[in-house]
Short mmCIF file of C-alpha atoms and ligand atoms in Angstrom, two decimals:
data_model
loop_
_atom_site.label_atom_id
_atom_site.label_comp_id
_atom_site.label_asym_id
_atom_site.label_seq_id
_atom_site.Cartn_x
_atom_site.Cartn_y
_atom_site.Cartn_z
CA UNK A 1 -3.67 19.06 7.30
CA UNK A 2 -4.32 21.56 10.14
CA UNK A 3 -7.23 23.96 9.70
CA UNK A 4 -6.15 27.41 8.60
CA UNK A 5 -7.27 30.62 10.27
CA UNK A 6 -10.58 31.56 8.54
CA UNK A 7 -9.92 35.22 9.25
CA UNK A 8 -7.20 35.15 6.62
CA UNK A 9 -9.54 34.33 3.76
CA UNK A 10 -9.27 36.87 0.91
CA UNK A 11 -12.64 36.00 -0.67
CA UNK A 12 -14.91 38.68 0.84
CA UNK A 13 -18.52 37.66 1.24
CA UNK A 14 -17.86 33.90 1.32
CA UNK A 15 -17.49 32.10 4.61
CA UNK A 16 -13.94 30.71 4.71
CA UNK A 17 -15.17 27.52 6.40
CA UNK A 18 -16.81 26.35 3.13
CA UNK A 19 -13.63 26.95 1.17
CA UNK A 20 -10.53 24.82 0.69
CA UNK A 21 -7.40 26.69 1.83
CA UNK A 22 -4.62 26.95 -0.73
CA UNK A 23 -1.36 28.89 -0.71
CA UNK A 24 -0.63 31.09 -3.72
CA UNK A 25 2.69 32.59 -4.81
CA UNK A 26 2.68 35.05 -7.69
CA UNK A 27 6.34 34.43 -8.50
CA UNK A 28 8.50 36.64 -10.69
CA UNK A 29 8.48 38.08 -14.21
CA UNK A 30 5.12 37.29 -15.82
CA UNK A 31 4.03 35.47 -12.62
CA UNK A 32 1.83 38.26 -11.15
CA UNK A 33 0.02 38.82 -14.50
CA UNK A 34 -0.76 35.17 -15.17
CA UNK A 35 -1.78 34.55 -11.54
CA UNK A 36 -4.16 37.55 -11.65
CA UNK A 37 -5.69 36.21 -14.88
CA UNK A 38 -6.01 32.72 -13.37
CA UNK A 39 -7.64 34.10 -10.21
CA UNK A 40 -10.14 36.05 -12.33
CA UNK A 41 -11.24 32.82 -14.00
CA UNK A 42 -11.24 30.75 -10.79
CA UNK A 43 -13.39 33.34 -9.05
CA UNK A 44 -15.79 33.67 -11.98
CA UNK A 45 -16.17 29.88 -12.07
CA UNK A 46 -16.93 29.79 -8.35
CA UNK A 47 -13.89 27.71 -7.35
CA UNK A 48 -14.38 27.12 -3.61
CA UNK A 49 -10.86 28.14 -2.61
CA UNK A 50 -9.51 30.26 0.23
CA UNK A 51 -6.26 31.87 -0.96
CA UNK A 52 -3.30 32.56 1.31
CA UNK A 53 -0.59 34.59 -0.37
CA UNK A 54 3.06 33.78 0.28
CA UNK A 55 6.21 35.43 -1.05
CA UNK A 56 8.95 33.21 -2.50
CA UNK A 57 11.64 33.83 -5.11
CA UNK A 58 13.23 37.08 -6.24
CA UNK A 59 11.82 39.25 -3.43
CA UNK A 60 13.13 36.80 -0.83
CA UNK A 61 16.52 36.61 -2.59
CA UNK A 62 16.72 40.43 -2.59
CA UNK A 63 16.29 40.34 1.19
CA UNK A 64 19.41 38.16 1.34
CA UNK A 65 17.58 34.86 1.85
CA UNK A 66 19.64 32.44 -0.30
CA UNK A 67 16.96 29.70 -0.06
CA UNK A 68 14.34 32.08 -1.52
CA UNK A 69 11.70 30.71 0.91
CA UNK A 70 10.99 32.73 4.12
CA UNK A 71 9.94 30.88 7.32
CA UNK A 72 6.48 32.46 7.14
CA UNK A 73 5.95 30.80 3.73
CA UNK A 74 6.84 27.36 5.15
CA UNK A 75 4.24 27.88 7.92
CA UNK A 76 1.47 28.59 5.39
CA UNK A 77 2.57 25.70 3.15
CA UNK A 78 2.54 23.31 6.08
CA UNK A 79 -1.00 24.37 7.01
CA UNK A 80 -2.54 24.40 3.52
CA UNK A 81 -0.61 21.49 1.99
CA UNK A 82 -1.36 22.91 -1.48
CA UNK A 83 0.42 25.64 -3.45
CA UNK A 84 -0.48 27.33 -6.74
CA UNK A 85 2.74 28.97 -7.85
CA UNK A 86 3.82 31.39 -10.57
CA UNK A 87 7.26 30.93 -12.16
CA UNK A 88 10.34 31.98 -10.24
CA UNK A 89 13.49 33.62 -11.58
CA UNK A 90 16.58 31.77 -10.37
CA UNK A 91 19.46 34.28 -10.13
CA UNK A 92 22.46 33.14 -12.15
CA UNK A 93 25.75 32.29 -10.43
CA UNK A 94 26.60 30.63 -7.14
CA UNK A 95 25.11 31.31 -3.73
CA UNK A 96 21.42 30.98 -4.73
CA UNK A 97 19.47 27.75 -4.74
CA UNK A 98 16.48 27.19 -7.03
CA UNK A 99 13.25 27.82 -5.09
CA UNK A 100 11.43 25.34 -7.31
CA UNK A 101 13.81 22.51 -6.48
CA UNK A 102 13.86 23.49 -2.78
CA UNK A 103 10.04 23.47 -2.57
CA UNK A 104 9.71 20.18 -4.44
CA UNK A 105 12.28 18.41 -2.31
CA UNK A 106 11.48 19.91 1.09
CA UNK A 107 7.78 19.12 0.69
CA UNK A 108 8.53 15.61 -0.65
CA UNK A 109 6.80 16.24 -4.00
CA UNK A 110 8.25 13.19 -5.70
CA UNK A 111 6.04 13.04 -8.80
CA UNK A 112 5.94 15.76 -11.43
CA UNK A 113 2.98 15.15 -13.74
CA UNK A 114 3.04 17.06 -17.03
CA UNK A 115 0.22 16.46 -19.51
CA UNK A 116 1.24 17.55 -23.04
CA UNK A 117 -1.89 17.68 -25.16
CA UNK A 118 -2.37 18.95 -28.71
CA UNK A 119 -5.21 21.38 -29.37
CA UNK A 120 -4.81 21.18 -33.17
CA UNK A 121 -6.15 22.52 -35.45
CA UNK A 122 -6.86 25.50 -33.18
CA UNK A 123 -3.27 25.65 -31.93
CA UNK A 124 -0.50 24.50 -34.26
CA UNK A 125 0.76 21.12 -33.07
CA UNK A 126 0.62 17.39 -33.81
CA UNK A 127 -3.09 16.44 -33.99
CA UNK A 128 -4.14 13.73 -31.53
CA UNK A 129 -1.07 14.03 -29.29
CA UNK A 130 -1.97 13.28 -25.66
CA UNK A 131 1.13 12.39 -23.66
CA UNK A 132 1.59 12.56 -19.89
CA UNK A 133 5.18 12.84 -18.71
CA UNK A 134 5.65 11.56 -15.15
CA UNK A 135 8.99 12.91 -14.02
CA UNK A 136 10.83 11.83 -10.87
CA UNK A 137 11.17 15.08 -8.97
CA UNK A 138 13.61 14.71 -6.07
CA UNK A 139 16.69 12.75 -7.08
CA UNK A 140 19.20 12.40 -9.92
CA UNK A 141 21.53 15.30 -10.75
CA UNK A 142 18.98 17.65 -9.15
CA UNK A 143 20.32 16.54 -5.77
CA UNK A 144 22.47 19.60 -6.53
CA UNK A 145 25.58 18.17 -4.82
CA UNK A 146 28.46 19.71 -6.75
CA UNK A 147 32.13 20.13 -5.92
CA UNK A 148 35.21 21.59 -7.49
CA UNK A 149 37.96 19.09 -6.77
CA UNK A 150 41.03 20.14 -8.75
CA UNK A 151 42.18 23.11 -10.82
CA UNK A 152 40.48 21.52 -13.82
CA UNK A 153 37.62 19.37 -12.62
CA UNK A 154 34.18 19.94 -11.11
CA UNK A 155 31.66 17.20 -10.44
CA UNK A 156 27.93 16.75 -9.82
CA UNK A 157 26.66 13.68 -7.99
CA UNK A 158 23.80 11.72 -9.49
CA UNK A 159 21.86 10.29 -6.53
CA UNK A 160 19.29 7.59 -7.28
CA UNK A 161 17.52 5.47 -4.66
CA UNK A 162 15.72 2.16 -5.03
CA UNK A 163 12.70 3.52 -3.12
CA UNK A 164 12.67 6.70 -5.24
CA UNK A 165 12.59 4.62 -8.44
CA UNK A 166 9.90 2.27 -7.11
CA UNK A 167 7.72 5.16 -5.92
CA UNK A 168 7.75 7.05 -9.25
CA UNK A 169 7.34 3.86 -11.31
CA UNK A 170 4.37 2.83 -9.20
CA UNK A 171 2.90 6.34 -9.42
CA UNK A 172 3.11 6.24 -13.24
CA UNK A 173 1.44 2.84 -13.54
CA UNK A 174 -1.24 3.65 -10.94
CA UNK A 175 -1.89 6.94 -12.77
CA UNK A 176 -2.20 5.07 -16.08
CA UNK A 177 -4.65 2.59 -14.56
CA UNK A 178 -6.72 5.32 -12.86
CA UNK A 179 -6.99 7.41 -16.04
CA UNK A 180 -7.66 4.57 -18.48
CA UNK A 181 -4.29 4.92 -20.19
CA UNK A 182 -2.98 1.98 -22.23
CA UNK A 183 0.82 2.16 -22.20
CA UNK A 184 3.74 3.28 -20.02
CA UNK A 185 7.14 3.96 -21.57
CA UNK A 186 10.13 4.26 -19.24
CA UNK A 187 13.04 6.36 -20.47
CA UNK A 188 16.64 6.47 -19.19
CA UNK A 189 20.28 6.11 -20.27
CA UNK A 190 20.85 2.70 -18.68
CA UNK A 191 23.14 1.51 -21.50
CA UNK A 192 25.78 3.95 -20.17
CA UNK A 193 24.91 4.53 -16.49
CA UNK A 194 24.33 0.91 -15.55
CA UNK A 195 24.05 1.45 -11.80
CA UNK A 196 21.94 4.63 -11.53
CA UNK A 197 19.84 4.58 -14.70
CA UNK A 198 20.04 0.78 -14.66
CA UNK A 199 18.33 0.73 -11.24
CA UNK A 200 15.60 3.01 -12.59
CA UNK A 201 15.03 0.88 -15.71
CA UNK A 202 15.04 -2.43 -13.80
CA UNK A 203 12.64 -1.08 -11.18
CA UNK A 204 10.19 0.14 -13.85
CA UNK A 205 10.29 -3.29 -15.51
CA UNK A 206 9.60 -4.98 -12.14
CA UNK A 207 6.69 -2.67 -11.29
CA UNK A 208 5.25 -3.15 -14.80
CA UNK A 209 4.60 -6.82 -13.95
CA UNK A 210 2.05 -5.68 -11.33
CA UNK A 211 0.00 -3.96 -14.08
CA UNK A 212 -0.46 -6.65 -16.75
CA UNK A 213 -3.30 -4.76 -18.49
CA UNK A 214 -0.98 -1.83 -19.25
CA UNK A 215 1.54 -2.25 -22.08
CA UNK A 216 5.11 -1.46 -21.07
CA UNK A 217 8.23 -0.59 -23.06
CA UNK A 218 11.62 0.92 -22.23
CA UNK A 219 13.60 3.34 -24.40
CA UNK A 220 17.02 4.96 -24.21
CA UNK A 221 16.56 8.68 -23.60
CA UNK A 222 18.21 9.97 -26.77
CA UNK A 223 16.11 7.98 -29.23
CA UNK A 224 13.06 8.25 -26.95
CA UNK A 225 13.22 12.06 -26.97
CA UNK A 226 13.79 12.14 -30.73
CA UNK A 227 10.74 9.94 -31.28
CA UNK A 228 8.57 12.04 -28.97
CA UNK A 229 9.50 14.98 -31.21
CA UNK A 230 8.53 13.28 -34.48
CA UNK A 231 6.02 10.55 -33.52
CA UNK A 232 4.39 11.77 -30.29
CA UNK A 233 1.26 9.73 -30.88
CA UNK A 234 3.29 6.56 -30.21
CA UNK A 235 3.38 7.61 -26.54
CA UNK A 236 0.80 7.57 -23.77
CA UNK A 237 2.39 7.83 -20.28
CA UNK A 238 6.17 8.37 -20.08
CA UNK A 239 7.96 7.79 -16.78
CA UNK A 240 11.49 9.08 -16.50
CA UNK A 241 14.24 10.45 -14.29
CA UNK A 242 14.47 14.06 -13.13
CA UNK A 243 16.78 15.68 -15.71
CA UNK A 244 15.48 13.68 -18.69
CA UNK A 245 11.91 14.49 -17.62
CA UNK A 246 12.69 18.19 -17.45
CA UNK A 247 14.00 18.19 -21.02
CA UNK A 248 11.57 15.66 -22.47
CA UNK A 249 8.48 17.43 -21.12
CA UNK A 250 9.58 20.77 -22.62
CA UNK A 251 10.10 19.01 -25.98
CA UNK A 252 6.69 17.35 -25.68
CA UNK A 253 4.99 20.63 -24.68
CA UNK A 254 6.46 22.47 -27.67
CA UNK A 255 5.53 19.61 -30.04
CA UNK A 256 1.98 19.69 -28.65
CA UNK A 257 1.67 23.41 -29.39
CA UNK A 258 3.35 25.80 -26.98
CA UNK A 259 5.26 25.73 -23.76
CA UNK A 260 2.87 28.48 -22.64
CA UNK A 261 0.00 25.95 -22.53
CA UNK A 262 1.50 23.14 -20.46
CA UNK A 263 0.65 22.67 -16.76
CA UNK A 264 2.33 20.58 -14.11
CA UNK A 265 1.37 18.99 -10.82
CA UNK A 266 4.04 18.23 -8.22
CA UNK A 267 2.58 15.53 -6.00
CA UNK A 268 3.73 14.18 -2.65
CA UNK A 269 2.18 12.20 0.19
CA UNK A 270 1.63 15.30 2.36
CA UNK A 271 1.57 18.23 -0.05
CA UNK A 272 1.17 19.24 -3.69
CA UNK A 273 2.28 22.18 -5.81
CA UNK A 274 0.84 23.28 -9.14
CA UNK A 275 2.71 25.45 -11.64
CA UNK A 276 3.09 26.07 -15.37
CA UNK A 277 6.15 24.36 -16.86
CA UNK A 278 7.47 27.58 -18.42
CA UNK A 279 9.70 30.07 -16.62
CA UNK A 280 9.27 33.72 -15.60
CA UNK A 281 9.70 34.97 -19.22
CA UNK A 282 11.44 38.25 -18.27
CA UNK A 283 11.46 39.25 -21.97
CA UNK A 284 7.67 39.78 -21.97
CA UNK A 285 7.03 40.57 -18.27
CA UNK A 286 4.69 43.49 -17.55
CA UNK A 287 3.56 43.76 -21.19
CA UNK A 288 0.19 41.95 -20.99
CA UNK A 289 1.53 39.47 -23.57
CA UNK A 290 1.88 36.28 -21.51
CA UNK A 291 -0.39 33.31 -22.03
CA UNK A 292 -1.93 32.42 -18.64
CA UNK A 293 -3.02 28.97 -19.86
CA UNK A 294 -0.16 26.96 -18.32
CA UNK A 295 -0.96 28.30 -14.84
CA UNK A 296 -4.72 28.11 -15.43
CA UNK A 297 -4.51 24.42 -16.42
CA UNK A 298 -2.26 23.85 -13.38
CA UNK A 299 -5.06 25.34 -11.27
CA UNK A 300 -7.45 22.90 -12.99
CA UNK A 301 -5.12 20.03 -11.96
CA UNK A 302 -5.20 21.48 -8.42
CA UNK A 303 -9.00 21.51 -8.36
CA UNK A 304 -9.05 17.86 -9.49
CA UNK A 305 -6.48 17.01 -6.79
CA UNK A 306 -8.73 18.68 -4.19
CA UNK A 307 -11.78 16.77 -5.45
CA UNK A 308 -13.49 19.83 -7.03
CA UNK A 309 -13.82 18.00 -10.35
CA UNK A 310 -17.00 19.78 -11.56
CA UNK A 311 -15.57 23.27 -11.36
CA UNK A 312 -12.31 21.97 -12.88
CA UNK A 313 -14.22 20.67 -15.92
CA UNK A 314 -16.26 23.91 -16.16
CA UNK A 315 -13.05 25.94 -16.42
CA UNK A 316 -11.27 23.53 -18.77
CA UNK A 317 -14.26 23.42 -21.14
CA UNK A 318 -14.59 27.22 -21.24
CA UNK A 319 -10.87 27.41 -21.97
CA UNK A 320 -11.15 24.84 -24.79
CA UNK A 321 -14.04 26.80 -26.26
CA UNK A 322 -11.94 29.99 -26.13
CA UNK A 323 -9.19 28.27 -28.14
CA UNK A 324 -11.75 26.93 -30.61
CA UNK A 325 -13.17 30.43 -31.07
CA UNK A 326 -9.69 31.55 -32.15
CA UNK A 327 -9.12 33.91 -29.20
CA UNK A 328 -5.36 33.51 -28.84
CA UNK A 329 -2.43 35.14 -27.08
CA UNK A 330 0.48 36.29 -29.22
CA UNK A 331 2.70 33.17 -29.04
CA UNK A 332 -0.05 30.83 -30.38
CA UNK A 333 -1.74 33.38 -32.68
CA UNK A 334 -1.56 32.52 -36.41
CA UNK A 335 -2.79 35.01 -38.95
CA UNK A 336 -5.54 33.39 -41.01
CA UNK A 337 -6.17 30.59 -38.50
CA UNK A 338 -6.79 32.61 -35.31
CA UNK A 339 -9.69 35.07 -35.00
CA UNK A 340 -8.43 37.58 -32.42
CA UNK A 341 -5.02 38.30 -30.89
CA UNK A 342 -5.48 39.20 -27.22
CA UNK A 343 -3.37 40.07 -24.20
CA UNK A 344 -3.29 38.24 -20.87
CA UNK A 345 -6.25 40.08 -19.33
CA UNK A 346 -8.49 39.92 -22.40
CA UNK A 347 -7.78 36.19 -22.71
CA UNK A 348 -8.94 35.68 -19.11
CA UNK A 349 -12.10 37.70 -19.82
CA UNK A 350 -12.78 35.58 -22.93
CA UNK A 351 -12.57 32.38 -20.84
CA UNK A 352 -14.92 33.87 -18.21
CA UNK A 353 -17.46 34.75 -20.92
CA UNK A 354 -17.50 31.10 -22.02
CA UNK A 355 -17.97 29.51 -18.58
CA UNK A 356 -20.84 27.03 -18.90
CA UNK A 357 -20.10 26.34 -22.59
CA UNK A 358 -18.58 23.17 -24.03
CA UNK A 359 -16.02 22.83 -26.81
CA UNK A 360 -17.60 21.90 -30.14
CA UNK A 361 -14.78 19.96 -31.81
CA UNK A 362 -12.16 19.25 -29.16
CA UNK A 363 -13.10 16.53 -26.62
CA UNK A 364 -14.88 18.00 -23.60
CA UNK A 365 -13.17 17.56 -20.24
CA UNK A 366 -14.59 15.32 -17.54
CA UNK A 367 -12.38 14.58 -14.55
CA UNK A 368 -12.22 11.69 -12.14
CA UNK A 369 -10.71 12.24 -8.70
CA UNK A 370 -7.14 10.90 -8.54
CA UNK A 371 -7.28 7.71 -6.43
CA UNK A 372 -5.16 7.30 -3.33
CA UNK A 373 -3.53 4.24 -4.93
CA UNK A 374 -1.13 6.54 -6.81
CA UNK A 375 0.48 7.37 -3.46
CA UNK A 376 0.64 3.81 -2.08
CA UNK A 377 3.72 3.42 0.14
CA UNK A 378 6.59 1.37 -1.26
CA UNK A 379 7.81 -1.58 0.82
CA UNK A 380 11.47 -1.41 1.81
CA UNK A 381 13.57 -3.99 -0.06
CA UNK A 382 15.18 -6.85 1.89
CA UNK A 383 18.66 -5.75 3.05
CA UNK A 384 21.59 -7.44 1.29
CA UNK A 385 24.96 -8.45 2.71
CA UNK A 386 27.32 -5.51 2.18
CA UNK A 387 31.07 -6.09 2.13
CA UNK A 388 33.94 -3.62 1.72
CA UNK A 389 36.31 -4.82 -1.04
CA UNK A 390 38.35 -1.75 -1.96
CA UNK A 391 38.46 1.99 -2.48
CA UNK A 392 38.63 4.47 -5.35
CA UNK A 393 41.04 7.22 -4.33
CA UNK A 394 40.68 10.39 -6.40
CA UNK A 395 43.83 12.50 -6.56
CA UNK A 396 45.00 15.71 -8.18
CA UNK A 397 48.30 15.25 -10.01
CA UNK A 398 50.30 16.56 -12.96
CA UNK A 399 52.29 13.29 -13.30
CA UNK A 400 51.99 10.91 -16.25
CA UNK A 401 49.90 7.77 -15.67
CA UNK A 402 53.01 5.56 -15.34
CA UNK A 403 54.75 7.98 -12.96
CA UNK A 404 51.60 8.30 -10.85
CA UNK A 405 51.22 4.50 -10.74
CA UNK A 406 54.83 4.11 -9.65
CA UNK A 407 54.30 6.51 -6.75
CA UNK A 408 50.98 4.93 -5.72
CA UNK A 409 52.40 1.42 -5.81
CA UNK A 410 55.18 2.42 -3.45
CA UNK A 411 52.73 3.05 -0.58
CA UNK A 412 53.11 -0.47 0.79
CA UNK A 413 49.36 -1.23 0.95
CA UNK A 414 49.61 -5.00 0.75
CA UNK A 415 45.95 -5.84 1.43
CA UNK A 416 44.77 -3.32 -1.14
CA UNK A 417 46.95 -3.39 -4.27
CA UNK A 418 46.56 -0.75 -7.00
CA UNK A 419 44.34 -2.28 -9.69
CA UNK A 420 43.70 0.53 -12.15
CA UNK A 421 44.01 4.26 -12.77
CA UNK A 422 41.44 6.08 -14.89
CA UNK A 423 41.17 9.67 -16.04
CA UNK A 424 37.66 11.05 -16.61
CA UNK A 425 36.48 7.42 -16.40
CA UNK A 426 38.84 5.97 -19.05
CA UNK A 427 41.47 3.46 -17.96
CA UNK A 428 44.97 4.91 -18.46
CA UNK A 429 46.97 2.43 -16.36
CA UNK A 430 47.92 -0.39 -16.78
CA UNK A 431 48.16 -0.51 -20.59
CA UNK A 432 46.59 2.87 -21.30
CA UNK A 433 46.45 4.28 -24.82
CA UNK A 434 48.75 7.17 -25.75
CA UNK A 435 45.89 9.00 -27.53
CA UNK A 436 43.88 9.47 -24.29
CA UNK A 437 43.90 13.10 -23.17
CA UNK A 438 44.32 13.39 -19.42
CA UNK A 439 43.32 16.14 -17.03
CA UNK A 440 44.63 16.67 -13.46
CA UNK A 441 41.94 14.46 -11.81
CA UNK A 442 42.71 10.73 -11.44
CA UNK A 443 40.68 7.84 -10.07
CA UNK A 444 43.03 5.26 -8.51
CA UNK A 445 41.33 1.95 -7.75
CA UNK A 446 42.67 -0.20 -4.90
CA UNK A 447 40.94 -3.56 -4.59
CA UNK A 448 41.60 -6.73 -2.66
CA UNK A 449 42.70 -9.63 -4.85
CA UNK A 450 41.43 -12.43 -2.59
CA UNK A 451 38.49 -12.96 -0.24
CA UNK A 452 40.45 -11.73 2.79
CA UNK A 453 38.24 -9.29 4.73
CA UNK A 454 39.29 -5.66 4.72
CA UNK A 455 38.07 -2.90 6.99
CA UNK A 456 37.77 0.87 6.93
CA UNK A 457 40.99 0.95 9.00
CA UNK A 458 42.80 -0.50 5.95
CA UNK A 459 41.39 2.34 3.81
CA UNK A 460 42.50 4.92 6.39
CA UNK A 461 46.00 3.40 6.50
CA UNK A 462 46.19 3.60 2.70
CA UNK A 463 45.10 7.26 2.72
CA UNK A 464 47.59 8.11 5.46
CA UNK A 465 50.37 6.47 3.44
CA UNK A 466 49.32 8.37 0.30
CA UNK A 467 49.33 11.65 2.21
CA UNK A 468 52.75 10.79 3.66
CA UNK A 469 54.11 10.26 0.13
CA UNK A 470 52.88 13.70 -1.03
CA UNK A 471 49.86 12.41 -2.95
CA UNK A 472 47.01 15.00 -2.97
CA UNK A 473 43.84 13.04 -2.23
CA UNK A 474 40.69 15.00 -3.18
CA UNK A 475 38.03 12.38 -2.49
CA UNK A 476 37.40 8.69 -1.89
CA UNK A 477 34.61 6.27 -2.75
CA UNK A 478 34.45 2.91 -0.97
CA UNK A 479 33.94 -0.15 -3.17
CA UNK A 480 31.30 -2.53 -1.82
CA UNK A 481 29.83 -5.81 -2.92
CA UNK A 482 26.17 -6.54 -2.17
CA UNK A 483 25.42 -10.26 -1.87
CA UNK A 484 28.65 -10.76 -3.82
CA UNK A 485 27.69 -8.45 -6.73
CA UNK A 486 29.91 -5.39 -7.30
CA UNK A 487 28.29 -2.08 -6.34
CA UNK A 488 30.58 -0.10 -8.66
CA UNK A 489 31.21 0.17 -12.38
CA UNK A 490 34.30 -0.86 -14.32
CA UNK A 491 36.61 1.77 -15.80
CA UNK A 492 35.98 2.37 -19.52
CA UNK A 493 38.47 0.14 -21.33
CA UNK A 494 39.06 -1.99 -18.19
P1 NAD B 1 11.00 30.81 -20.01
O1 NAD B 1 10.08 29.64 -20.03
O2 NAD B 1 10.74 31.84 -18.97
O3 NAD B 1 10.92 31.54 -21.45
C1 NAD B 1 11.27 30.88 -22.66
C2 NAD B 1 10.54 31.55 -23.83
O4 NAD B 1 9.15 31.22 -23.77
C3 NAD B 1 10.61 33.09 -23.77
O5 NAD B 1 10.71 33.59 -25.09
C4 NAD B 1 9.28 33.48 -23.17
O6 NAD B 1 8.85 34.76 -23.58
C5 NAD B 1 8.35 32.39 -23.68
N1 NAD B 1 7.28 32.12 -22.73
C6 NAD B 1 7.40 31.47 -21.54
N2 NAD B 1 6.22 31.44 -20.92
C7 NAD B 1 5.33 32.07 -21.72
C8 NAD B 1 3.95 32.36 -21.61
N3 NAD B 1 3.22 31.99 -20.54
N4 NAD B 1 3.37 33.03 -22.63
C9 NAD B 1 4.05 33.39 -23.70
N5 NAD B 1 5.38 33.16 -23.87
C10 NAD B 1 6.00 32.50 -22.88
O7 NAD B 1 12.48 30.24 -19.91
P2 NAD B 1 13.85 31.00 -19.59
O8 NAD B 1 13.87 32.33 -20.31
O9 NAD B 1 14.90 30.02 -19.87
O10 NAD B 1 13.85 31.24 -18.03
C11 NAD B 1 13.55 32.50 -17.41
C12 NAD B 1 13.65 32.34 -15.90
O11 NAD B 1 12.64 31.43 -15.45
C13 NAD B 1 14.99 31.77 -15.40
O12 NAD B 1 15.38 32.48 -14.24
C14 NAD B 1 14.67 30.32 -15.05
O13 NAD B 1 15.52 29.84 -14.02
C15 NAD B 1 13.24 30.45 -14.60
N6 NAD B 1 12.44 29.20 -14.70
C16 NAD B 1 11.54 28.99 -13.72
C17 NAD B 1 10.71 27.86 -13.78
C18 NAD B 1 9.71 27.67 -12.69
O14 NAD B 1 9.51 28.56 -11.87
N7 NAD B 1 9.06 26.50 -12.61
C19 NAD B 1 10.80 26.99 -14.87
C20 NAD B 1 11.72 27.26 -15.90
C21 NAD B 1 12.53 28.38 -15.80
#
């Protein structure tokens, strides 16, 4: 990390050289209020940080910047390597990309770590719950590659890499080992998506063998999420894919008490970003109602990441004591159980007043620095022999399955005969079922029937013939075998 210009420090009276530079972005909606409250507490606790403000999100969008991240912000991020960020409003509709996803992916923040802890009986939630969700942060449907292909059909590509799976699995197990955790549960939908989710599940099982002292289990995402909701104490560390982790961690945070309390750390090899898991809450913005705890606990994670573990514990313990004393913001306040309902600013003041105190009933915080082993590089797998064996040609058509098959079989592609047609994944030719409802988007599978080699030129000849016969091709996917094993799934019903 390059040293940052000390002249830019915004902590008057403290020499910037003794401070760790961090970028801060207030974000949108409640962002400025909860960041101000968090800064009040950090400053009162003596956090040795040198803050460098950047602007990302709505203000950048309003200036016409579709990415939401100005060049000047990238410069600061590159120099500090650490960002404390308020929530960002993502404008609805096309043309705008999510700043959160852009930051996570551009900075290579592959691991999203979301502790979901119950503070019962002081905050309503399941007593004893202490689950850490480790969410893969860069791949899956969040690759954001979407296309409209026909009048009827749009698609979103689910991109999953072997290295991405190995890296997040290893992070989760190394995290469990470093923090004295006992069990890792991997969660995916590998019974349906056998290639993508299957790769994730298999990789987790392989990595688990390197950590024999940590119990390992795998669950399908639907039952896994349901069980987190009703029996959260059965879980310790959960490692999962991007979309499932997004949903599952919100469920876990709500079960623990409130989404307003849950922090997150986005960790990469060269940078890290810390943010609450909730959004910009436009419904309560500017009303001094927001709970700053999610962002405050994210700042605590940031201090631990930077090695400032003592000040992190000092803040966390004062915050726990504040909860115990019943000083609560509106969304966790319960008449009879809480002592005082406070706004954002008064909550921050209450935490500051308790700096130096310990919780009396909840376990006091003591942090260990996160070891470098969580970021150990993943060795590249041995390359396998890759052989082209066919092609899936996606076409738009209003014909019936039999009529479409008749036209496609007349193309004269002798090396690549038509094997199957499916519609939305279900086989409709040969021997389709009359009950199957079909849309205008067809997957037509051409595959060699013998071991005769085929080349991309054969695929191009097939496509040219299809075009010449008036077939509207909207996309193709090559079919490969890797060391003789098919790198593609069967059609449903095939
Ligand atoms: P949200 O999390 O902003 O709000 C959901 C509900 O929780 C609202 O009723 C809100 O008032 C409440 N809430 C959230 N945070 C709170 C807090 N700190 N204290 C008290 N109550 C709180 O979710 P949403 O309404 O679906 O999204 C609003 C915007 O935020 C959208 O533009 C969305 O894209 C964005 N978003 C951003 C992030 C991020 O920046 N990491 C995450 C999620 C959503």
